[in-house]
Coordinates of C-alpha atoms in Angstrom, one line a residue:
X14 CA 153.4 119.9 181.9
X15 CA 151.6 123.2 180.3
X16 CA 149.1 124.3 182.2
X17 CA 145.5 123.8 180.9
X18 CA 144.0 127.1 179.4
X19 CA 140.4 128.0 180.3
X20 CA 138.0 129.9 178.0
X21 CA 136.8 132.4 180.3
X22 CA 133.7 133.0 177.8
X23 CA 132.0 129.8 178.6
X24 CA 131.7 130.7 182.0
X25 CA 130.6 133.9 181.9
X26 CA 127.5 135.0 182.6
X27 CA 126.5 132.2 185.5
X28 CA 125.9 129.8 182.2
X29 CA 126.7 126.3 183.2
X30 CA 128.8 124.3 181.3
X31 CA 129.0 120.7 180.2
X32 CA 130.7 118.8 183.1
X33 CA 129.2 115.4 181.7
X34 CA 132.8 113.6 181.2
X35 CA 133.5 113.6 184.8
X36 CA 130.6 111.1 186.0
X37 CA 131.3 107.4 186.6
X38 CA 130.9 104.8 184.3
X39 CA 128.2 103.8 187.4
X40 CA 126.7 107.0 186.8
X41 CA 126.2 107.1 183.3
X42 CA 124.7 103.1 183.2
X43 CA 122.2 104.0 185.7
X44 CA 119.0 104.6 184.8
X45 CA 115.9 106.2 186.5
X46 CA 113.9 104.2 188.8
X47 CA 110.6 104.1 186.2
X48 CA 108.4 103.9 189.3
X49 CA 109.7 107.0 190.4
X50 CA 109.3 108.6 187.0
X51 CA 105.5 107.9 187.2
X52 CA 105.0 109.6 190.4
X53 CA 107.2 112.4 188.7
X54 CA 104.1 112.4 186.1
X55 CA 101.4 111.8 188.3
X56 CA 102.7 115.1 190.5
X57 CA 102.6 117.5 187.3
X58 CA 99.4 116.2 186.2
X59 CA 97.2 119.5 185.9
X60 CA 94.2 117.2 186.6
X61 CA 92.4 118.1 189.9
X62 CA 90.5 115.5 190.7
X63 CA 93.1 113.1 189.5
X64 CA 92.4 109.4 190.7
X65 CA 95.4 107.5 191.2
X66 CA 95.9 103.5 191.7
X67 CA 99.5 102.9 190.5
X68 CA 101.3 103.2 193.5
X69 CA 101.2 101.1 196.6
X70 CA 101.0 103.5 199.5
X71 CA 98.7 102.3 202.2
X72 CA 96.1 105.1 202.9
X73 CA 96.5 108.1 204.8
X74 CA 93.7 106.9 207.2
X75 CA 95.4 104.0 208.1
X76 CA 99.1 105.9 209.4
X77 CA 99.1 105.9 212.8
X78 CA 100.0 109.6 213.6
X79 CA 96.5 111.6 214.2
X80 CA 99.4 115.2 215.1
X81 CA 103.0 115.7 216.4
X82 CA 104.0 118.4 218.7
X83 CA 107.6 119.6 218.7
X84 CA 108.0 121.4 221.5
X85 CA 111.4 123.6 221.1
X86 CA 113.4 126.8 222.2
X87 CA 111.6 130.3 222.2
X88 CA 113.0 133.0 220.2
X89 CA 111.2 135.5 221.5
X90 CA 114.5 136.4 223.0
X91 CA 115.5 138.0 219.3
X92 CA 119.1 138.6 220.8
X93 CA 120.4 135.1 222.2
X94 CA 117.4 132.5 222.2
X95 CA 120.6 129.1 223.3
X96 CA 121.1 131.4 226.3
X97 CA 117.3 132.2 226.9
X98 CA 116.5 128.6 226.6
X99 CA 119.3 127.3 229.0
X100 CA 118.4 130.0 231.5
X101 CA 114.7 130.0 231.6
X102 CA 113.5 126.7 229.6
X103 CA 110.8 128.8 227.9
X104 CA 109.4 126.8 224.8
X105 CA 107.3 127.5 222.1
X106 CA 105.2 124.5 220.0
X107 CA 104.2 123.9 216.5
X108 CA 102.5 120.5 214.9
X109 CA 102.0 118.6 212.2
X110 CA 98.7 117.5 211.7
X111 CA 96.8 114.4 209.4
X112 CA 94.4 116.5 208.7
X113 CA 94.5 120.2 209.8
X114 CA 96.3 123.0 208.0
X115 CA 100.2 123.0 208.6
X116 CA 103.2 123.6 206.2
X117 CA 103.3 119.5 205.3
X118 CA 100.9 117.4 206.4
X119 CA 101.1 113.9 208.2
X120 CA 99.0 112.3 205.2
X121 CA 101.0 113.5 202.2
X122 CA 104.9 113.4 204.6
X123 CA 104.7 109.5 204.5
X124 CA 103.3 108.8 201.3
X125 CA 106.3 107.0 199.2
X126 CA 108.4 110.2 197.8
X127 CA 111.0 110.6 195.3
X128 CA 114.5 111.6 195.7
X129 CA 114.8 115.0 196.3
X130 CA 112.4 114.7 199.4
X131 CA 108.7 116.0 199.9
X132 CA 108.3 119.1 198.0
X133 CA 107.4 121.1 200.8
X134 CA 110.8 120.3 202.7
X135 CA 112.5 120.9 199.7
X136 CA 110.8 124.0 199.0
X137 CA 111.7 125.5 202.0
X138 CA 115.5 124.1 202.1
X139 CA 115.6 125.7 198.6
X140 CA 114.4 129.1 199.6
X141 CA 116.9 129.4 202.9
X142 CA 119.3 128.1 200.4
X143 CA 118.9 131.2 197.4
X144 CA 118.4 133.1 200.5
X145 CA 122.0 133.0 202.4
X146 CA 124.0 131.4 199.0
X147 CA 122.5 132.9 195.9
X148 CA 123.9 129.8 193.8
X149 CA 123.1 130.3 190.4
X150 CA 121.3 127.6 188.6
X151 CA 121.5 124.9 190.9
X152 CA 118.8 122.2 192.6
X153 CA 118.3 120.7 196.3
X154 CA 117.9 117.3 197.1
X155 CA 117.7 115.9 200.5
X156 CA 120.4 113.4 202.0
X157 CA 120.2 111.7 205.6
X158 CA 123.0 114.0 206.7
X159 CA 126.3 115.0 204.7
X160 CA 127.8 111.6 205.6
X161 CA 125.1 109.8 203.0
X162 CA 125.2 113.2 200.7
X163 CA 129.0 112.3 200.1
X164 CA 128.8 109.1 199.6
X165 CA 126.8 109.7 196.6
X166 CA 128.5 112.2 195.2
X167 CA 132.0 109.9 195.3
X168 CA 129.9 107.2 193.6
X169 CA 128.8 109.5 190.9
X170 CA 132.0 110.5 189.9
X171 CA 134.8 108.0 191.4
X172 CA 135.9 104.9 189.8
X173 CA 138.5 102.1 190.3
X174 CA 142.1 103.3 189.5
X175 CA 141.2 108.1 190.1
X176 CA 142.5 110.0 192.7
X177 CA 140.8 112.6 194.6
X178 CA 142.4 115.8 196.3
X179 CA 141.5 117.0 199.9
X180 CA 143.9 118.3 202.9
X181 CA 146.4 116.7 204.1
X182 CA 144.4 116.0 207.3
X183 CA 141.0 115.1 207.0
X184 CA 138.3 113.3 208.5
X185 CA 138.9 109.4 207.9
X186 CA 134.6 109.2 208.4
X187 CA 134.4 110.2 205.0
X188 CA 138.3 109.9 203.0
X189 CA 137.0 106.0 204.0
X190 CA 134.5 106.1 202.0
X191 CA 135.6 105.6 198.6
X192 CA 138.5 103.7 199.0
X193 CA 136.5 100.2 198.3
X194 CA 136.1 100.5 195.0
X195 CA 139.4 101.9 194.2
X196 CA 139.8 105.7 194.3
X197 CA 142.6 107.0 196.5
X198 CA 143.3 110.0 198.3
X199 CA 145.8 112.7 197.3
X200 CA 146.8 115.2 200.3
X201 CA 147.6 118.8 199.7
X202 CA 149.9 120.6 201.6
X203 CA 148.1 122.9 204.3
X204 CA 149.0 125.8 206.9
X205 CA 147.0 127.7 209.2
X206 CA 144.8 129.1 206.7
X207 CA 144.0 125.7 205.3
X208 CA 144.9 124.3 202.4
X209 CA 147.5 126.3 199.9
X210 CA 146.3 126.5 197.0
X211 CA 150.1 127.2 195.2
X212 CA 150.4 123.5 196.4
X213 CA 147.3 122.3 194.9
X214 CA 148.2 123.4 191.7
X215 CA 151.9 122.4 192.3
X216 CA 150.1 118.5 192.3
X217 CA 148.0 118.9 189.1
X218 CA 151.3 120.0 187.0
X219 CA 153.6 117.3 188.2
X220 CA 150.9 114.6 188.0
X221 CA 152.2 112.1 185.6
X222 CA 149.1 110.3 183.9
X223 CA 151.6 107.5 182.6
X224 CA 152.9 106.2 185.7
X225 CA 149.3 107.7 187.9
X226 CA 146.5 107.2 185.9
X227 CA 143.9 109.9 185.1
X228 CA 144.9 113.5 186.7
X229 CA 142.8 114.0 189.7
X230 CA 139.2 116.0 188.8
X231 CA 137.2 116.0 192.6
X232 CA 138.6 118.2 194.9
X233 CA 136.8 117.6 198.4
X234 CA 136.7 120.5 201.0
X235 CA 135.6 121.9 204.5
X236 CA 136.5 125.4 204.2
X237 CA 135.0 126.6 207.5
X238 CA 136.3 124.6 211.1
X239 CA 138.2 122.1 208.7
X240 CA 138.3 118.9 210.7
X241 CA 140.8 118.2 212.6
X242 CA 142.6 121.7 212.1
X243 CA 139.7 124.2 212.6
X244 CA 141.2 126.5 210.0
X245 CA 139.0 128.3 207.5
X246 CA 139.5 129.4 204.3
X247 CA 140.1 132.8 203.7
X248 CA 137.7 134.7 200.7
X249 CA 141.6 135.2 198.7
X250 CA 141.9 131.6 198.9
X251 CA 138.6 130.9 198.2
X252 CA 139.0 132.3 194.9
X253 CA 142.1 131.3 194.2
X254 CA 141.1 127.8 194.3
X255 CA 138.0 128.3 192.7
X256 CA 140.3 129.6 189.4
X257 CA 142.7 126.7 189.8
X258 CA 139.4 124.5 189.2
X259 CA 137.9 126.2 186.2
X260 CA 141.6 126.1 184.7
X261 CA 142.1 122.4 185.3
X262 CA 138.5 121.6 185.4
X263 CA 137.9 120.2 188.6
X264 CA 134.7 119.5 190.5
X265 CA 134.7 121.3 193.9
X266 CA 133.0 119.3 197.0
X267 CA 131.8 121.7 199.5
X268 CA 131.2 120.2 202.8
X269 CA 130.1 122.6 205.4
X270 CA 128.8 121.2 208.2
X271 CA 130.5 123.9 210.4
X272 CA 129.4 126.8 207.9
X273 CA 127.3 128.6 210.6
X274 CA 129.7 128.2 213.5
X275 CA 132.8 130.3 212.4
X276 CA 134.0 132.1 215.7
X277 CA 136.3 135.3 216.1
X278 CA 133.6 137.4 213.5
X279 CA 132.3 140.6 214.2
X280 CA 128.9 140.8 214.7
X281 CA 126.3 143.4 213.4
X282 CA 123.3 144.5 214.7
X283 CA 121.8 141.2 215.2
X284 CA 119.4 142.2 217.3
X285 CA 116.7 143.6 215.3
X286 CA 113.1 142.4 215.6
X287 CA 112.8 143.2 211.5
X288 CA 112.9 140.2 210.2
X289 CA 114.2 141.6 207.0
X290 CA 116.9 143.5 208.5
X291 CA 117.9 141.0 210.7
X292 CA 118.5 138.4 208.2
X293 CA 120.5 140.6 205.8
X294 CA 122.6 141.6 209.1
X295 CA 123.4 138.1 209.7
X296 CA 123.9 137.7 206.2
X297 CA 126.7 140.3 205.9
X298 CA 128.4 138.2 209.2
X299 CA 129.3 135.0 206.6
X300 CA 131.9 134.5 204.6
X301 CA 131.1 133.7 200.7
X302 CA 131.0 130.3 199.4
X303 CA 132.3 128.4 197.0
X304 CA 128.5 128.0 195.8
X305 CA 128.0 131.9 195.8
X306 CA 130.9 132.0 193.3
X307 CA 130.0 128.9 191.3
X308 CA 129.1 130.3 187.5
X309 CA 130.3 127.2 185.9
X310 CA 128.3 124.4 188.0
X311 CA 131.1 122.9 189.3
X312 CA 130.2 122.6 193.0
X313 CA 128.5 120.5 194.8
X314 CA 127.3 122.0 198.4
X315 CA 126.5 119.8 201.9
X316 CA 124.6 121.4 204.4
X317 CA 123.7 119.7 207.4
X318 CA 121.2 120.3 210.3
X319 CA 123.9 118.0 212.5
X320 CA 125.7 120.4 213.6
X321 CA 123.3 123.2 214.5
X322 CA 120.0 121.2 215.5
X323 CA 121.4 117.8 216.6
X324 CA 123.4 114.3 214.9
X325 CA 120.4 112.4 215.3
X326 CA 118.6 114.7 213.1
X327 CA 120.0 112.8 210.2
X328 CA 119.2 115.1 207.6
X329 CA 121.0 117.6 205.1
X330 CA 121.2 118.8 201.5
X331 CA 122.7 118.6 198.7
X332 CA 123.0 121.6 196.3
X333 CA 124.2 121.4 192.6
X334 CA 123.4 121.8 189.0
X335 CA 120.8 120.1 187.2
X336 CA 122.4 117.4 185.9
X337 CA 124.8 116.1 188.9
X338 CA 121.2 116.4 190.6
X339 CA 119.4 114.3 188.3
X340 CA 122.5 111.9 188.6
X341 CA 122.4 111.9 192.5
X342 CA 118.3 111.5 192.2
X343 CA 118.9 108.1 190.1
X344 CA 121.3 106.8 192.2
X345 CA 118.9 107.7 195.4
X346 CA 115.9 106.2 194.0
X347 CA 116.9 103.0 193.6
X348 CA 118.9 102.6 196.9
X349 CA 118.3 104.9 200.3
X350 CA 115.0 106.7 198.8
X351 CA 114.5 110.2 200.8
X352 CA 115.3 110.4 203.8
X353 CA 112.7 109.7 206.5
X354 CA 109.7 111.9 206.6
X355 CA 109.8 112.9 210.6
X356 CA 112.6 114.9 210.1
X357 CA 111.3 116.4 206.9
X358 CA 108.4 117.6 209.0
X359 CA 110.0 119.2 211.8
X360 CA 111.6 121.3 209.4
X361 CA 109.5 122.3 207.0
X362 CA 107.1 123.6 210.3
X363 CA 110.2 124.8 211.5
X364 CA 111.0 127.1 208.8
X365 CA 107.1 127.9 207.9
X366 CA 105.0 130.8 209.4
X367 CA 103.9 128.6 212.2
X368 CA 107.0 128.0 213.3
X369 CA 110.6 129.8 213.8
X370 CA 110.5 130.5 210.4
X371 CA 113.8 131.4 208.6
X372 CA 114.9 135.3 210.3
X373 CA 114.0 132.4 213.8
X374 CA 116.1 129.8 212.7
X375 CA 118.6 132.2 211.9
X376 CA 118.3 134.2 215.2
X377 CA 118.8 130.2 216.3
X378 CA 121.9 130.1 214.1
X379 CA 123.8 133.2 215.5
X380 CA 123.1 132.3 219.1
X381 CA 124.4 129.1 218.6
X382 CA 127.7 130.4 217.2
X383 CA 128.0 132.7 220.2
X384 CA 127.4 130.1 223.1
X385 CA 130.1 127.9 221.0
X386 CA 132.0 131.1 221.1
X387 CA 132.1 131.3 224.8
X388 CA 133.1 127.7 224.8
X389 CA 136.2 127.7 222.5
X390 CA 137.5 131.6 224.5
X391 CA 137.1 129.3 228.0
X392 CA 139.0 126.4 226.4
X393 CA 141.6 128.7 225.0
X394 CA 142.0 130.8 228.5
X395 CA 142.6 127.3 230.6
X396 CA 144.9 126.2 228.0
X397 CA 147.0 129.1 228.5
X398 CA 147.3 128.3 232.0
X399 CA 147.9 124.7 232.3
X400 CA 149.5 124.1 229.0
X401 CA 151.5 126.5 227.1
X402 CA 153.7 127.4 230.5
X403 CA 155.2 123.3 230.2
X404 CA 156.1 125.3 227.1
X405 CA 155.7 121.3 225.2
X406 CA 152.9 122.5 223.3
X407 CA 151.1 125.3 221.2
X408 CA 148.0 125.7 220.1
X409 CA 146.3 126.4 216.5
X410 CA 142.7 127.0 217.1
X411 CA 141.7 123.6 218.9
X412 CA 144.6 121.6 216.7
X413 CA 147.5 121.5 219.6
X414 CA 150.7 121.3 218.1
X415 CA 153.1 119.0 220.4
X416 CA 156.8 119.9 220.4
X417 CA 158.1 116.0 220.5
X418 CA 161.9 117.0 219.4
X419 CA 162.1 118.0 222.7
X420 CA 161.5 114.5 224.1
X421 CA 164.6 112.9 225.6
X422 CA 163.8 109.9 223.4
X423 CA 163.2 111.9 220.2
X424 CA 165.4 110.2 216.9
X425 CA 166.2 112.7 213.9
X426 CA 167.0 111.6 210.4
X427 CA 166.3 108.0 211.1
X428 CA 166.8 107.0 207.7
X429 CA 168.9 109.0 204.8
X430 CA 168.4 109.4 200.7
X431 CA 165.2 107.1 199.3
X432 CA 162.0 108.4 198.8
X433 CA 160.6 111.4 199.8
X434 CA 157.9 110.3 201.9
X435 CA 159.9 107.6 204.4
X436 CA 159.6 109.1 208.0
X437 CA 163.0 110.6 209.6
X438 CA 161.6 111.2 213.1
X439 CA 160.3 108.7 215.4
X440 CA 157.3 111.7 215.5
X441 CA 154.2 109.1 215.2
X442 CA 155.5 106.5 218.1
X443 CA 156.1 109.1 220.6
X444 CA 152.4 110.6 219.3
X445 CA 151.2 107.1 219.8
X446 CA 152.8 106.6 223.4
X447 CA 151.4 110.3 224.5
X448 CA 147.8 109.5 223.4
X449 CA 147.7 105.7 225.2
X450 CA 149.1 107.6 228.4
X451 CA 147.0 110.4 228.4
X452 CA 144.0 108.2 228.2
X453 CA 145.3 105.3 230.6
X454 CA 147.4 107.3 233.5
X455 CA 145.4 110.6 233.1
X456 CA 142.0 109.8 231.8
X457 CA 141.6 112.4 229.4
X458 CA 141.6 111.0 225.2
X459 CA 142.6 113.3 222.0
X460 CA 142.3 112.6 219.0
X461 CA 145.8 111.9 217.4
X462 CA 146.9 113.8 214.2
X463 CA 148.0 109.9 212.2
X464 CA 144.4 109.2 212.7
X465 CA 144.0 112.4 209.9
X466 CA 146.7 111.8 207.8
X467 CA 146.3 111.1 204.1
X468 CA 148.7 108.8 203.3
X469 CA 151.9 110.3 200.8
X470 CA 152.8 108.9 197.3
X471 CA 156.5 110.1 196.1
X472 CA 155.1 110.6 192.8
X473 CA 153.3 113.2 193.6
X474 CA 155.4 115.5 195.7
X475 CA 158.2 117.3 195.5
X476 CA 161.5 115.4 196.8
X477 CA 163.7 118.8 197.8
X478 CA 162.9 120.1 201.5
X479 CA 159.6 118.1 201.8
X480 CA 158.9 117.0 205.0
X481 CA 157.4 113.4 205.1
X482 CA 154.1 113.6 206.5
X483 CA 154.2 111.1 209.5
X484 CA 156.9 113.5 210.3
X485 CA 154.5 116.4 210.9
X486 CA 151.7 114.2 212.6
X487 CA 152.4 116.5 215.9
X488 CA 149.3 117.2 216.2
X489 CA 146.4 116.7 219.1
X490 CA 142.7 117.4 217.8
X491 CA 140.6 119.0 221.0
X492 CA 136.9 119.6 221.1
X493 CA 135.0 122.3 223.1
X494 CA 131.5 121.1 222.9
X495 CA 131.6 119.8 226.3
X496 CA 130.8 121.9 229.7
X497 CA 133.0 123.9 232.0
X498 CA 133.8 121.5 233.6
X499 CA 134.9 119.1 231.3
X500 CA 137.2 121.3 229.2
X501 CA 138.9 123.0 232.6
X502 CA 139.8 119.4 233.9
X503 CA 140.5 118.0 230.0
X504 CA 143.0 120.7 229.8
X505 CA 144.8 120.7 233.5
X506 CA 145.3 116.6 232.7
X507 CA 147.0 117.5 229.7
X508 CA 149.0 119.7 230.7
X509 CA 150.2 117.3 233.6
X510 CA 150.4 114.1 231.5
X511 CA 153.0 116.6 229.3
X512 CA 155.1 117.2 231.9
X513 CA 155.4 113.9 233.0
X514 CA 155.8 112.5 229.5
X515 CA 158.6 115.1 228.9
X516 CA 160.3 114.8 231.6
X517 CA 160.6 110.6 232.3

């Protein structure tokens, strides 16, 4: 196969290119909600005293909501706010109001909206956005969390019969999600550093269109805390893979829910009560994104307040070029509309100058990381202890690699010659015996590496020295969000419930 060749003067000088032919035949047939096109109208009307009775909105006087108060963490601790707040409780308060001065106000936040959420809310997601990315040439719209963002975005360009490319492990929440109406998963090989991106490029030459269909054009990503493995990608790889797309013209989905929460980094002088200088410390602190290298408009960005505020939140964004955001609008429009206008609020005053404002919520940000910080070092120090010495297992951040050849009962080449892909270890039933006796003797429940596992197609990988995937399922996901407590006895059971499994 001869490798695509990429005309590096289209993409120069952040221009972005026509990336039309990869929507959905969905995509292209729907239209734009023409209700929602007249409240697009109505909004860039230069009239002042406009009088409007086309749309159906009950009046403001009528919502029951007179103000809200958020009460939440100080940061008048510039330094470590989570630790301030956990310590001492001290709070600070903002409001919405119907009908006093605040950043969006109760009688214009639930009013019927259009897609890309209330203007205010987007406004201010758009500045922290050019702020900490610098994407050139792309547009915000709000989602209800990354979860609904993706789910678009496979809709928009995913149709019966395509393939998409992610890791080989990856979070079955969201690889799910497109399987129903016919686009599967291709895995790519991955290592500690994530995925390789000499592999991903390995898949696009071999890929026979006669016998596969179309050659695979999403690529779908967490580069920072990749779930399960909690590897990130390195800037090298970063740009590696950001070549291999322009060359074989791929569409890059960036999900970064963890962006914010990458440990091990040195810190700066965080401290500062500029706001200025504090935010282009903490700046300097992050690694660059996909987005911040994007000149052609081939990404698609998912942010997420999930992770750093709280689930329930159920709010996020989506950032990409005009027309993938026109796309997403129409498809938002006339299904979820935007997402609920409580959320939108707490964030707008949130981010505005009566509340944290950005330099707060990214004093907020950094503190956060830190606490997590001291979280994953105690997990890692007890794991050392009661683990590692049964010398059955290893860890690779929170991804515990299990030695199961050592297991009296362990079977090697199980099977000889055929395809590629046919397990030759009995890896994945002693996996599945471990986790059910972990859970049922010593009451302590991982999440098992099969559960990860994008299933293999021999067409697409190599047949000399590859390693069937179920044979390198080995793997135990952890989590450190939990206390003390729970991690210190999470680990010892582990460790005990390995001795005992080995040695039966």
């Amino acid at each position: 196969m001869e490798t695509p060749q990429i005309d590096n003067n289209a993409t120069s000088n952040n221009r972005v290119i026509d990336l039309s032919h990869h929507l959905s035949d969905e995509a292209r047939i729907r239209v734009a909600n023409p209700l929602k096109d007249i409240m697009r109208v109505i909004s860039e009307c230069p009239v002042t005293d406009l009088i409007t009775m086309a749309n159906g909105d009950p009046h403001h006087s009528l919502y029951p909501f007179q103000q809200i108060m958020y009460e939440v963490p100080s940061i008048q601790d510039p330094s470590d706010p989570v630790t301030s707040w956990n310590n001492s409780g001290r709070t600070q308060i903002f409001h919405s109001y119907r009908d006093q001065e605040c950043a969006l106000p109760i009688r214009n936040a639930f009013q019927y909206s259009r897609a890309a959420g209330l203007v205010p809310c987007k406004d201010a997601l758009t500045n922290f956005t050019n702020l900490i990315f610098a994407p050139p040439n792309h547009h915000v719209m709000l989602t209800f969390g990354n979860s609904d963002g993706l789910t678009k975005v496979f809709r928009i360009f995913g149709q019966k019969g395509d393939h998409f490319l992610t890791d080989e492990f990856s979070y079955p929440g969201i690889t799910n999600c497109p399987l129903p109406y016919g686009v599967k998963w291709v895995g790519i090989k991955m290592d500690s550093g994530g995925i390789i991106p000499e592999e991903l490029e390995k898949v696009l030459i071999r890929w026979d269109e006669a016998k596969l269909g179309r050659r695979p054009r999403l690529l779908y990503l967490v580069p920072v805390g990749q779930n399960p493995t909690g590897s990130t990608l390195s800037v090298d790889r970063r740009k590696k893979i950001y070549a291999i797309a322009q060359i074989w013209d791929l569409i890059i989905v960036e999900d970064d829910p963890y962006y914010f929460l990458r440990y091990n980094v040195p810190q700066t002088n965080c401290a500062s009560a500029d706001p200025d200088e504090f935010i282009e410390n903490f700046r300097s602190t992050l690694i660059p994104t996909f987005l911040s290298m994007d000149v052609d408009g081939r990404v698609l960005r998912l942010d997420t307040f999930s992770k750093v505020l709280a689930p329930g939140m159920r709010l996020g964004w989506i950032t990409s070029n005009k027309l993938f955001h026109l796309k997403l609008g129409e498809y938002t429009d006339s299904s979820t509309q935007p997402p609920h206008a409580f959320g939108q609020m707490f964030v707008t005053e949130m981010l505005s100058e009566h509340g944290w404002k950005i330099d707060g919520f990214c004093r907020w940000l950094r503190s956060l990381c830190l606490d997590y910080q001291n979280r994953l070092d105690f997990l890692l120090d007890v794991f050392q202890r009661e683990v590692e010495p049964t010398g059955y297992a290893k860890r690779m951040f929170v991804w515990i690699e299990v030695f199961f050849e050592k297991h009296p009962r362990f079977v090697r080449e199980r099977c000889s010659g055929g395809s590629p892909v046919v397990a030759r270890t009995n890896t994945e039933c002693l996996l599945k015996e471990l986790i059910e006796r972990l859970m049922s003797i010593h009451g302590v429940v991982f999440m098992p590496a099969s559960t990860f596992a994008i299933p293999e197609n021999a067409l697409w990988v190599e047949s000399d020295g590859h390693v069937p995937l179920s044979d390198r399922t080995r793997f135990l996901r952890a989590t450190f969000a939990g206390t003390e407590d729970i991690i210190e006895k999470g680990m010892i059971r582990l460790g005990k419930g390995l001795r005992e499994f080995f040695q039966e």
